[in-house]
Coordinates of C-alpha atoms and ligand atoms in Angstrom, one line a residue:
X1 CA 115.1 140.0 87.2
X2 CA 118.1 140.5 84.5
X3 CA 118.5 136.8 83.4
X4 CA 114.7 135.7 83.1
X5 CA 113.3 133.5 81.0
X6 CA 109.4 133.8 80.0
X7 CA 107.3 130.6 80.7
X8 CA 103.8 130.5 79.6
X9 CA 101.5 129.1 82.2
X10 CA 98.1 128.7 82.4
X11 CA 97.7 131.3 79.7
X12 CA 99.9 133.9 81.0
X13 CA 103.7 134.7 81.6
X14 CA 106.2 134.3 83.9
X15 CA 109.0 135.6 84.1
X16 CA 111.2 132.9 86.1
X17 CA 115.0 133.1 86.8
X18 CA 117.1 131.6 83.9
X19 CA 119.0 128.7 86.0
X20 CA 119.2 125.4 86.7
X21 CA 115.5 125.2 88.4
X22 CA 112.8 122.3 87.6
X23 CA 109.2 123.5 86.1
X24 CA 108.1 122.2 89.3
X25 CA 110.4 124.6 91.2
X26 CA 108.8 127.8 89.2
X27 CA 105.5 126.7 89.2
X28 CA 105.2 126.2 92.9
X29 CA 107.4 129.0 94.3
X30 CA 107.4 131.5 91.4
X31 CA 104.6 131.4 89.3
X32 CA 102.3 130.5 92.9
X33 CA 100.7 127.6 91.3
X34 CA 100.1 125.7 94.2
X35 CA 97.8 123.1 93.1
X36 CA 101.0 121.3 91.3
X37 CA 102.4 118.9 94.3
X38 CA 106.0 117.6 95.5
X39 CA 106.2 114.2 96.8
X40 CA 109.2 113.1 95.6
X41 CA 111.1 115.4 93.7
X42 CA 113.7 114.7 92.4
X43 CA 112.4 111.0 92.2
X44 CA 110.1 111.6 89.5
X45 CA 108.4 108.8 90.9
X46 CA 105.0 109.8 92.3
X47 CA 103.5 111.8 89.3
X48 CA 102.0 114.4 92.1
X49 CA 103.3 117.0 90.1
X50 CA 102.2 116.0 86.7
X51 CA 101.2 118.7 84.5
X52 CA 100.4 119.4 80.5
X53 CA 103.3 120.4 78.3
X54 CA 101.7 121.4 74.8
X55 CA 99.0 119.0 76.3
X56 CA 101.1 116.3 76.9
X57 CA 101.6 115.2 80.5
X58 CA 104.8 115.6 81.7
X59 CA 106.4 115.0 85.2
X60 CA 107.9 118.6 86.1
X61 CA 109.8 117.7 88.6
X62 CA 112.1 116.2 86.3
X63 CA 112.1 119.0 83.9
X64 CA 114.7 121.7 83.5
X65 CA 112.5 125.1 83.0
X66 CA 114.6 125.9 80.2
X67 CA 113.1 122.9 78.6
X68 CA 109.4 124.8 78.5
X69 CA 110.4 128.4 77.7
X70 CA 108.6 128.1 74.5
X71 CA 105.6 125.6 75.2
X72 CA 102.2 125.8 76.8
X73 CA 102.2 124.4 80.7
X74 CA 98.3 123.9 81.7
X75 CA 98.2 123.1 85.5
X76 CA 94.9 122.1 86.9
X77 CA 94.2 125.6 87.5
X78 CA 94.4 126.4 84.2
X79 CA 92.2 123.7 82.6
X80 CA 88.5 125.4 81.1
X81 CA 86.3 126.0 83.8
X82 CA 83.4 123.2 82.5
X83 CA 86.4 120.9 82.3
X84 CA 87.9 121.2 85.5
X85 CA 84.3 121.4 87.3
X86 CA 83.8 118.0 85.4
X87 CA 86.9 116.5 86.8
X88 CA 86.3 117.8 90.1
X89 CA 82.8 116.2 90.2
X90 CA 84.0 113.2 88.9
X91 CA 86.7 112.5 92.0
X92 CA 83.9 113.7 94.4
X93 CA 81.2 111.5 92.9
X94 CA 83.3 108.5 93.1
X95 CA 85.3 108.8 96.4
X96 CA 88.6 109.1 94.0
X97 CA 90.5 111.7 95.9
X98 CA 91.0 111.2 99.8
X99 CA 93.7 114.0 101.0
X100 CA 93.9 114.8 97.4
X101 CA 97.8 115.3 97.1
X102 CA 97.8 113.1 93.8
X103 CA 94.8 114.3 92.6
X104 CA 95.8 116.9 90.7
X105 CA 98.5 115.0 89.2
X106 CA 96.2 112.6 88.4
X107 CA 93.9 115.0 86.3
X108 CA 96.0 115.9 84.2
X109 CA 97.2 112.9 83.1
X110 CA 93.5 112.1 82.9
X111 CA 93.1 115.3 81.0
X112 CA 95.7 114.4 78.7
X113 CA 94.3 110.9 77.8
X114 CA 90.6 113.0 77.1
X115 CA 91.7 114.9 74.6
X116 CA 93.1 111.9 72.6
X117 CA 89.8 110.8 72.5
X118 CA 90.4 107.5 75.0
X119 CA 87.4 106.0 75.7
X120 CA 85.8 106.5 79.4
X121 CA 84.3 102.8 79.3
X122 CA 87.3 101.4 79.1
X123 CA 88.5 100.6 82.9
X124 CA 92.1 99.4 81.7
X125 CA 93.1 102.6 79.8
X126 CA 93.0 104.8 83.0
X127 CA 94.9 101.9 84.8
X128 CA 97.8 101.8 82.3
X129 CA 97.6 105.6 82.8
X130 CA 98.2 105.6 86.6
X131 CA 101.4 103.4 86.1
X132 CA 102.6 107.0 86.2
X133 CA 101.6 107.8 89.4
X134 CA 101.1 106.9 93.4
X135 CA 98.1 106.8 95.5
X136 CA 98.2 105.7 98.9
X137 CA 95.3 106.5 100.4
X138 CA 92.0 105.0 97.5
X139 CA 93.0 101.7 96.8
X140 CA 93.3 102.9 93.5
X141 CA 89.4 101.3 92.2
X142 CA 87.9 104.9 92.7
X143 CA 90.2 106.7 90.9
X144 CA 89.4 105.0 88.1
X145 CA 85.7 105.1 88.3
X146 CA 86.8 108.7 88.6
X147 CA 87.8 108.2 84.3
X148 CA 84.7 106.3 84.3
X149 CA 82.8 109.0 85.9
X150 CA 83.4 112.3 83.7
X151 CA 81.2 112.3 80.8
X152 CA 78.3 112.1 83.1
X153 CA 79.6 113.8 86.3
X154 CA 77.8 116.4 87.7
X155 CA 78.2 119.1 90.5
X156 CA 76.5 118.2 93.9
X157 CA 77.1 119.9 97.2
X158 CA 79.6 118.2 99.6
X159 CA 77.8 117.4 102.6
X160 CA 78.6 118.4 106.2
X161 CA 78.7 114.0 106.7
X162 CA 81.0 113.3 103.9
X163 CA 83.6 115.2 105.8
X164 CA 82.6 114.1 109.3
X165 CA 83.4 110.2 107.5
X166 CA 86.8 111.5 106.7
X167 CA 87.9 113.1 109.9
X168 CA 86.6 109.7 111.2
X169 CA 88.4 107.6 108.9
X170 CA 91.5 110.3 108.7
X171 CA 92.0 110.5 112.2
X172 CA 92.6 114.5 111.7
X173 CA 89.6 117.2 110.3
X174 CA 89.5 117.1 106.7
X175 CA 88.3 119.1 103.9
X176 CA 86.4 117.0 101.0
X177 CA 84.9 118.1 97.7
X178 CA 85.7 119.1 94.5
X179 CA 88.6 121.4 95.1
X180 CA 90.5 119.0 97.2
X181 CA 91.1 116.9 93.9
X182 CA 91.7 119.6 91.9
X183 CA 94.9 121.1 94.3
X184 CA 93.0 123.5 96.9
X185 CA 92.8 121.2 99.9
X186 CA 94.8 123.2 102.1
X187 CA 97.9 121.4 102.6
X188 CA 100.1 123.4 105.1
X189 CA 103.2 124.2 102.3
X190 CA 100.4 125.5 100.0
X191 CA 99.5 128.2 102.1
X192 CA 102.9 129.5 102.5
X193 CA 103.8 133.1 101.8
X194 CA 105.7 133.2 98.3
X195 CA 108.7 135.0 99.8
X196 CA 109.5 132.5 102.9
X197 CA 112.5 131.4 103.1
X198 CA 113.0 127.3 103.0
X199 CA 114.4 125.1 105.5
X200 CA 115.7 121.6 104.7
X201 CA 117.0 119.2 107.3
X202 CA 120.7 118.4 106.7
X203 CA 121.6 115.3 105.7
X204 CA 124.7 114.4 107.8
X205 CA 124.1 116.0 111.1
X206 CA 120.9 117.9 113.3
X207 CA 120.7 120.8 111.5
X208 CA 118.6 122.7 109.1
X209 CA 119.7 124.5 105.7
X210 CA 117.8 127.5 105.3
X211 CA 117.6 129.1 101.9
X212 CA 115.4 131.7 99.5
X213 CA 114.8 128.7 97.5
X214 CA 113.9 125.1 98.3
X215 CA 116.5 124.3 95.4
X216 CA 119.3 126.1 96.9
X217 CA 118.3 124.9 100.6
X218 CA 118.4 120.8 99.2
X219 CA 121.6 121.8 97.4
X220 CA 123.0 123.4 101.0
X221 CA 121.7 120.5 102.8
X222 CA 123.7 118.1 100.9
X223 CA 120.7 116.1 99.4
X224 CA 121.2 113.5 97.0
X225 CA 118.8 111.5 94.8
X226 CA 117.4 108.6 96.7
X227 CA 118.0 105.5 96.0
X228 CA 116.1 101.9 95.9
X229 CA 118.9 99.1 96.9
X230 CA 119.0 95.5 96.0
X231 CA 120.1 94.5 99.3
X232 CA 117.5 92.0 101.3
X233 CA 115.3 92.9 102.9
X234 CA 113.9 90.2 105.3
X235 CA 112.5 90.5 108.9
X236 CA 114.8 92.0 111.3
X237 CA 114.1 89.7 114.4
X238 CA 114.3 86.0 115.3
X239 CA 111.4 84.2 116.2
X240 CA 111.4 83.0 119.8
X241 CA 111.6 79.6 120.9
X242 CA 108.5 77.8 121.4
X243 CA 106.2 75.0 119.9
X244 CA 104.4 76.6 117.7
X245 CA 101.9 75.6 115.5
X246 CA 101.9 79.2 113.4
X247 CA 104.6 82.2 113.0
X248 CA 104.9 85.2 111.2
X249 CA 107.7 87.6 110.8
X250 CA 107.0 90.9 109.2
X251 CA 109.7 94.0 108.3
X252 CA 109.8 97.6 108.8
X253 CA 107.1 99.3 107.0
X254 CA 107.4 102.6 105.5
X255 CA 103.7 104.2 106.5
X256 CA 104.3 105.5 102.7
X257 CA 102.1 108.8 102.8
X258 CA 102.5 110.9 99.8
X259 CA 102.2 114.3 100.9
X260 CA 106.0 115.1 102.8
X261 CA 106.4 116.8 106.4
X262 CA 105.6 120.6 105.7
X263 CA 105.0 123.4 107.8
X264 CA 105.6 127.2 107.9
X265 CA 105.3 129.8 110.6
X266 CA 105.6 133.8 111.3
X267 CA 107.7 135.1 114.2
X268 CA 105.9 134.9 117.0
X269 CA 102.9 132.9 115.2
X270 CA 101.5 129.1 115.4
X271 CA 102.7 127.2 112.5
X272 CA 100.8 126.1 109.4
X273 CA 99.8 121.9 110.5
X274 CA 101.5 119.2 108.6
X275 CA 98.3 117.4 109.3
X276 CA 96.4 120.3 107.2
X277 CA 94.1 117.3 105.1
X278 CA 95.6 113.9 105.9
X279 CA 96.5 112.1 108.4
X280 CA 99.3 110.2 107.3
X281 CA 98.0 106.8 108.6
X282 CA 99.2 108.6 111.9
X283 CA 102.9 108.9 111.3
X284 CA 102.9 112.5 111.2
X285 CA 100.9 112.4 114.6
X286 CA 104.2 113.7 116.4
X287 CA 106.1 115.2 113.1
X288 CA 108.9 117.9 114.3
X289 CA 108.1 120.4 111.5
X290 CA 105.7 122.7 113.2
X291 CA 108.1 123.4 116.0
X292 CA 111.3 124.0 113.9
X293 CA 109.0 126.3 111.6
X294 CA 108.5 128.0 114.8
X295 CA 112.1 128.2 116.2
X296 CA 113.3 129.3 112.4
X297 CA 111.0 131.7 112.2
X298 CA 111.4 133.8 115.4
X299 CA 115.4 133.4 114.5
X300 CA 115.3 134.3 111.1
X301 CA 113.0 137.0 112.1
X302 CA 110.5 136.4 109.0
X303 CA 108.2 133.2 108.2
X304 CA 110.2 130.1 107.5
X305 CA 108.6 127.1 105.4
X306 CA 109.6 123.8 106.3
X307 CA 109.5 121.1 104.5
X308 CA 110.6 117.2 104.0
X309 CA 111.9 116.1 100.7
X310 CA 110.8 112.1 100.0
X311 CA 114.5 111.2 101.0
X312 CA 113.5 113.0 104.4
X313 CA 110.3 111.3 105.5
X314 CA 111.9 108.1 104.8
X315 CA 114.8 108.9 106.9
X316 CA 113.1 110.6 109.9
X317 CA 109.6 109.3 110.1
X318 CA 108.7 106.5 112.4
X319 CA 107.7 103.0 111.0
X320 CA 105.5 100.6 111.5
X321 CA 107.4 98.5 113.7
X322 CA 108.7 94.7 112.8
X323 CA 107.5 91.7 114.6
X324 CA 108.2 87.7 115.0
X325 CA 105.6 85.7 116.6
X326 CA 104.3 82.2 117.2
X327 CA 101.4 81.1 118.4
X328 CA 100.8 77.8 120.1
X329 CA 98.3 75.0 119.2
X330 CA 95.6 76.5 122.2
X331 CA 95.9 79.9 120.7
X332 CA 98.5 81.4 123.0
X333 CA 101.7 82.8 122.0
X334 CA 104.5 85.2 122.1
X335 CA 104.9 88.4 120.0
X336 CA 108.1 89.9 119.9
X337 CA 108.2 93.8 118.3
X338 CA 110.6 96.2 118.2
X339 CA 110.8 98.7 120.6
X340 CA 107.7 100.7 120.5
X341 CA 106.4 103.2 123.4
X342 CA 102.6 101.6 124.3
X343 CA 103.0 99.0 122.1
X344 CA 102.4 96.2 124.6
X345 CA 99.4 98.0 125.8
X346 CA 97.7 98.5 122.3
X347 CA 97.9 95.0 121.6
X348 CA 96.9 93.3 125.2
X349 CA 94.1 95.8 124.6
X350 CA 93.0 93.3 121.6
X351 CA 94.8 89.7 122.2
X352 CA 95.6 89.4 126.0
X353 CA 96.7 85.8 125.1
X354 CA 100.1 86.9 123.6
X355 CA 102.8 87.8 125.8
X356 CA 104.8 90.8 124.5
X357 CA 108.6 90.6 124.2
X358 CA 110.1 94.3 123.2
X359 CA 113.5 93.8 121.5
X360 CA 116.0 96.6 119.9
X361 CA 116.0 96.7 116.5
X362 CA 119.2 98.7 115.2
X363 CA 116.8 100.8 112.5
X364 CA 114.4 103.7 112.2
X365 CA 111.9 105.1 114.7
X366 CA 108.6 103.2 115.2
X367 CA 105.5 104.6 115.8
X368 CA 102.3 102.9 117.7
X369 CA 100.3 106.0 116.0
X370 CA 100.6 104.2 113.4
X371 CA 97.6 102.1 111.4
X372 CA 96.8 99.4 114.2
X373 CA 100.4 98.5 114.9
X374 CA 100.8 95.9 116.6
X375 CA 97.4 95.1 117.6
X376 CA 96.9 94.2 114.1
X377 CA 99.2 91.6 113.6
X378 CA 97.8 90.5 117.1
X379 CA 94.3 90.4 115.8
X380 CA 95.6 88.2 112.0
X381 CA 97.5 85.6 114.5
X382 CA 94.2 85.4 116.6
X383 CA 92.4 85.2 113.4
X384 CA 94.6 82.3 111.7
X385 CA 93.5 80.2 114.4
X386 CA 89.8 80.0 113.9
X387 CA 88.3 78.1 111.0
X388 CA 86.6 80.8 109.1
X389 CA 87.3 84.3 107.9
X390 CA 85.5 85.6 111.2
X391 CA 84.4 89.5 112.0
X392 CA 87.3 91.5 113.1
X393 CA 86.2 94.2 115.5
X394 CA 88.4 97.4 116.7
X395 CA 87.5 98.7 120.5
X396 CA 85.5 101.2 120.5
X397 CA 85.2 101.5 116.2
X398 CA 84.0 99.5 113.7
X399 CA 84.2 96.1 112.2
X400 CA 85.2 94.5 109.4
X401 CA 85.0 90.9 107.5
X402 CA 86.7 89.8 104.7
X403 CA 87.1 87.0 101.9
X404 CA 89.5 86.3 98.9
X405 CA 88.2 85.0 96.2
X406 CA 89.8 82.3 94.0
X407 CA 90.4 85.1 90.8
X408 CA 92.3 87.4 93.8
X409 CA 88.9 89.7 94.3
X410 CA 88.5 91.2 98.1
X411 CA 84.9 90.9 99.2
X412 CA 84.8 93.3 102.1
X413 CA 81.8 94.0 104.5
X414 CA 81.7 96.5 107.1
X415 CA 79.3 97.6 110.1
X416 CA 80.6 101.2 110.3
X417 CA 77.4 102.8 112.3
X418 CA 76.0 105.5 110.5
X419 CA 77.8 105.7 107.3
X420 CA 77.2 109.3 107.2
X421 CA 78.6 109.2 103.4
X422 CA 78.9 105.9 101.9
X423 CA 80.6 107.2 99.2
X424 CA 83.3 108.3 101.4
X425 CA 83.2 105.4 103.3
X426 CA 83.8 102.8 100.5
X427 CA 86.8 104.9 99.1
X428 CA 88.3 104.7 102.7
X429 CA 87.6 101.1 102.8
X430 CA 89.1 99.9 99.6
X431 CA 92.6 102.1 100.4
X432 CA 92.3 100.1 103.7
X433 CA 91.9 97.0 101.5
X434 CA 94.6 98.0 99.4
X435 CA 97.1 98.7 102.3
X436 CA 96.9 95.4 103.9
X437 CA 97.0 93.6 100.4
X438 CA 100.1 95.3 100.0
X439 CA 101.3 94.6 103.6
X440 CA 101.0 90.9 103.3
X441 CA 102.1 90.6 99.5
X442 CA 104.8 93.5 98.7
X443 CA 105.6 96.0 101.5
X444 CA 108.7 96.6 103.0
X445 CA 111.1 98.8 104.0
X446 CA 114.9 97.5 103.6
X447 CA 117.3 98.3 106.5
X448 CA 121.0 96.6 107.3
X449 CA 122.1 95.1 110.2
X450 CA 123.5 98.7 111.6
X451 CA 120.1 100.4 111.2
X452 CA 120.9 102.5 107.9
X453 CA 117.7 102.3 105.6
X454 CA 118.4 101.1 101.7
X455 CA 115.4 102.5 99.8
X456 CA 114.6 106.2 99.9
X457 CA 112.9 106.2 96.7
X458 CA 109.0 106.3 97.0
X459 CA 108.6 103.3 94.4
X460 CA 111.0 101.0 96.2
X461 CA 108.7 100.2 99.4
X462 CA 106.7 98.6 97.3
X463 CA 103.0 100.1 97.3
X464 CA 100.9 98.3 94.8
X465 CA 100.3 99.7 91.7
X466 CA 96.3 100.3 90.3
X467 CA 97.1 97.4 87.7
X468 CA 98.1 95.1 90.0
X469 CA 95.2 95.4 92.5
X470 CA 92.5 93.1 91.8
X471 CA 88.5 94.1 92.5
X472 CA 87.3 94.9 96.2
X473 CA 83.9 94.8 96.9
X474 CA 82.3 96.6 99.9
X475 CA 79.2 95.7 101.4
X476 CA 78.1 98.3 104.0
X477 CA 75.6 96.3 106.6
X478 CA 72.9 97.8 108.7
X479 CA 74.5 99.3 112.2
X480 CA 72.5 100.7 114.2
X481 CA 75.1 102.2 116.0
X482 CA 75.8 106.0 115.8
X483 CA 78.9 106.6 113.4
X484 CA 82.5 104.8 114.1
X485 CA 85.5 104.7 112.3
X486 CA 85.9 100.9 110.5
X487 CA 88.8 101.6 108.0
X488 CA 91.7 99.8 111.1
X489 CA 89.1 97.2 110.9
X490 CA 88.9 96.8 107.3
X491 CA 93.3 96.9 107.1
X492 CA 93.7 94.3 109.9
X493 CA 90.4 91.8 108.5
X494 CA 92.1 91.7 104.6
X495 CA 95.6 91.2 105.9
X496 CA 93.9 88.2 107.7
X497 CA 92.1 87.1 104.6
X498 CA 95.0 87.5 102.2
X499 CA 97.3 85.4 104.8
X500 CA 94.8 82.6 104.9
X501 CA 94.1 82.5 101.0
X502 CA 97.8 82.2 100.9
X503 CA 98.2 79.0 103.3
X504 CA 100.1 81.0 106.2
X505 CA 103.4 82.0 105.0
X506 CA 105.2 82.5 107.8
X507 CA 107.4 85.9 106.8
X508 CA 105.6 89.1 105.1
X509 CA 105.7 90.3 102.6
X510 CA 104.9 86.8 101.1
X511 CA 108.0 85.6 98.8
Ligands
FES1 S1 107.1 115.1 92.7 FE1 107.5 114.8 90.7 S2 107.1 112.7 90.4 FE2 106.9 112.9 92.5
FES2 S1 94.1 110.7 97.7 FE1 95.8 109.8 96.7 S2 97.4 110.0 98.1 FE2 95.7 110.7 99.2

């Protein structure tokens, strides 16, 4: 390489081309440090790729490699082995890492805080801390019992049940355990060979830019920055007519998973899954990525990665889809949805009392993989009309109740069967919790009257942050069913709570 430049990482060097590349660029695709993560870059938004810089955490996504030529970058992999064990231990002990994409991220912010000497009793120190980053899929309150955790977290074997819970819960197999927070759960980029070509989708157009580098293909591609907009964002359809006692009209909602569409193939091979350890709330259910890693591949003659930049998930992934309802005084009514194959079906399979009116919505694709849509904003109407905060139950799964307190605090119970791991099974219920909080109260996606989405920035859907969620309590109950997944049940029964400890708004989010 005859313009290098020597980085020091994890205790060695690297020599990395001397150009315009982020540390998160090098790290990943040079230097083969694949426990860093993208899930925004360039946003600088998520903190997935978080690492030390002369022990200071620093977002490298955002920073120019020639920045770092002469400073000490310590990735998760290269933290002492008694204090990345104890960090490990600490997210499996507490349920704080789920797919584990902004895990690693996490730690070393974490990290960087423990070395200062900040004190692990103090809750509110690790949530200040995580302003800095996205999680979508804990709810947050375990990832800080995670900081809680470490000065008296210990190794213990990951049992066979904790990751039968997730696959339950996750909707796709899972790997859980220590090395999933510290950057080793498998995620299908991470196993890509070194020298693959990348592939980008273009921006104006159908086609892909392939490139050696995932720099060059973005720049070929015609990416720019995303953007958050400051146009409005209210619901997208008119309610019906009717006499109705109740209505609710909700937006697009970006599903919001963290780790991007990726995939990567060999000629002739069976691509790398995007659902490698997540299910992405089942928006990547029918995601394009394996079969273009496939096609590239046998063209190009040589494995092809593929992957989605934040930008690209936003723009191509489908969304939960947008509704306006009302619901009469004897509990019937009229939901009217956007366009969505099976829709109708998935919710006459839980409120046959509302008739279903599919309308088209100039705006993104919709999904009915994803988290109970549309039966779920079935089962809250259904719900508003009783007088208490009833049992919400999922056919075929689990169920769910839930109360807000008068300080904000989400009391949850569950009957989940055989918890199998209730550690597990908590963290999946509080994300749940956290999810539908966010739903009701900050979510949306903003799209104009031709279709064209406004934010493509992963802050601006707004997913709440781990200082504004307040406490959730889970109660497991006695079931003495054999194992089912409750975490729909959980989403759809705190929506309904928040909505009632808010007097009914009639539009989501809340204003
Ligand atoms: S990937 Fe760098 S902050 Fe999101
Ligand atoms: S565990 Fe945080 S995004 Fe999945």
């Amino acid at each position: 390489m005859a313009d290098g430049l020597t980085i020091r990482v994890d205790g060695r060097d690297v020599l990395v081309p001397d150009d315009s590349a982020t540390l998160l660029d090098v790290l990943r695709d040079v230097a083969g440090v694949r426990s860093v993560k993208d899930g925004c870059a360039p946003q600088g938004q998520c903190g997935c790729c978080t690492v030390l810089v002369d022990g200071q955490p620093r977002v490298s996504c955002v920073t120019p490699v020639r920045r770092v030529g002469d400073r000490e970058i310590t990735t998760p992999d290269g933290l002492p082995a008694d204090v990345s064990s104890a960090w490990g231990a600490a997210f499996a002990s507490t349920g704080g890492s789920q797919c584990g994409f902004c895990t690693p991220g996490i730690i070393c912010r974490y990290e960087g805080l423990r070395v200062k000497g900040a004190a692990h009793d103090d809750r509110d120190v690790a949530a200040e801390a995580l302003l800095a980053h996205l999680c979508r899929c804990t709810g947050w309150q375990p990832v800080v019992d995670a900081w809680v955790a470490f000065p008296s977290a210990s190794e213990s074997p990951m049992s066979d049940s904790a990751a039968r819970r997730a696959e339950l819960e996750g909707g796709v197999a899972q790997v859980v355990g220590p090395e999933v927070a510290l950057g080793h759960g498998g995620f299908a980029d991470d196993t890509a060979p070194l020298d693959a070509p990348v592939a980008v989708p273009i921006s104006e157009g159908d086609g892909w830019a392939v490139a050696e580098t995932r720099a060059e293909a973005l720049r070929q591609a015609g990416k720019i920055q995303g953007r958050r907009t400051t146009a409005d964002s209210s619901p997208p359809i008119e309610l019906p007519e009717g006499d109705w006692v109740r209505t609710l009209r909700t937006s697009w909602i970006e599903p919001g998973y963290l780790e991007t569409d990726a995939a990567w193939c060999e000629p002739g091979g069976e691509p790398a899954s995007p659902l490698a350890n997540g299910g992405a709330f089942g928006a990547k259910s029918t995601s394009e990525v394996g079969a273009v890693a496939r096609r590239l591949a046998d063209e190009h003659g040589r494995a092809v990665r593929v992957l989605y930049s934040r930008e690209d998930a936003v723009q191509r992934g489908p969304k939960r889809p947008p509704i306006a309802a009302g619901v009469r005084a004897d509990g019937t009514g009229v939901i009217r949805v956007a366009r969505t194959p099976g829709i109708a079906d998935a919710i006459a399979a839980v409120a046959p009392e509302f008739e279903v009116e599919e309308v088209d919505v100039p705006g993104p694709p919709t999904s009915v993989d994803i988290r109970g849509a549309g039966w779920a904003e079935a089962a809250v109407l259904a719900a508003s009309m009783r007088d208490d905060d009833g049992w919400i139950e999922v056919p075929g799964g689990g169920a769910a109740q839930a109360t807000v307190a008068d300080d904000g605090s989400i009391a949850v119970r569950v009957r989940a069967g055989d918890p199998l791991d209730e550690t597990v099974l908590r963290s999946y219920c509080t994300g749940a919790a956290h999810m539908a909080l966010g739903w009701v109260t900050s979510e949306s996606l903003t799209v104009d009257e031709a279709g064209e989405i406004h934010d493509l920035t992963i802050r601006s859907f707004g997913i709440l942050r781990a200082i504004d969620t307040p406490t959730i309590n889970v109660v497991v109950e006695e079931d003495e069913r054999a194992s089912v997944a409750v975490s729909d049940a959980v989403f759809t029964a705190v929506a309904a709570a928040v909505w009632r400890s808010l007097d009914f708004p009639p539009t989501w989010p809340t204003p």
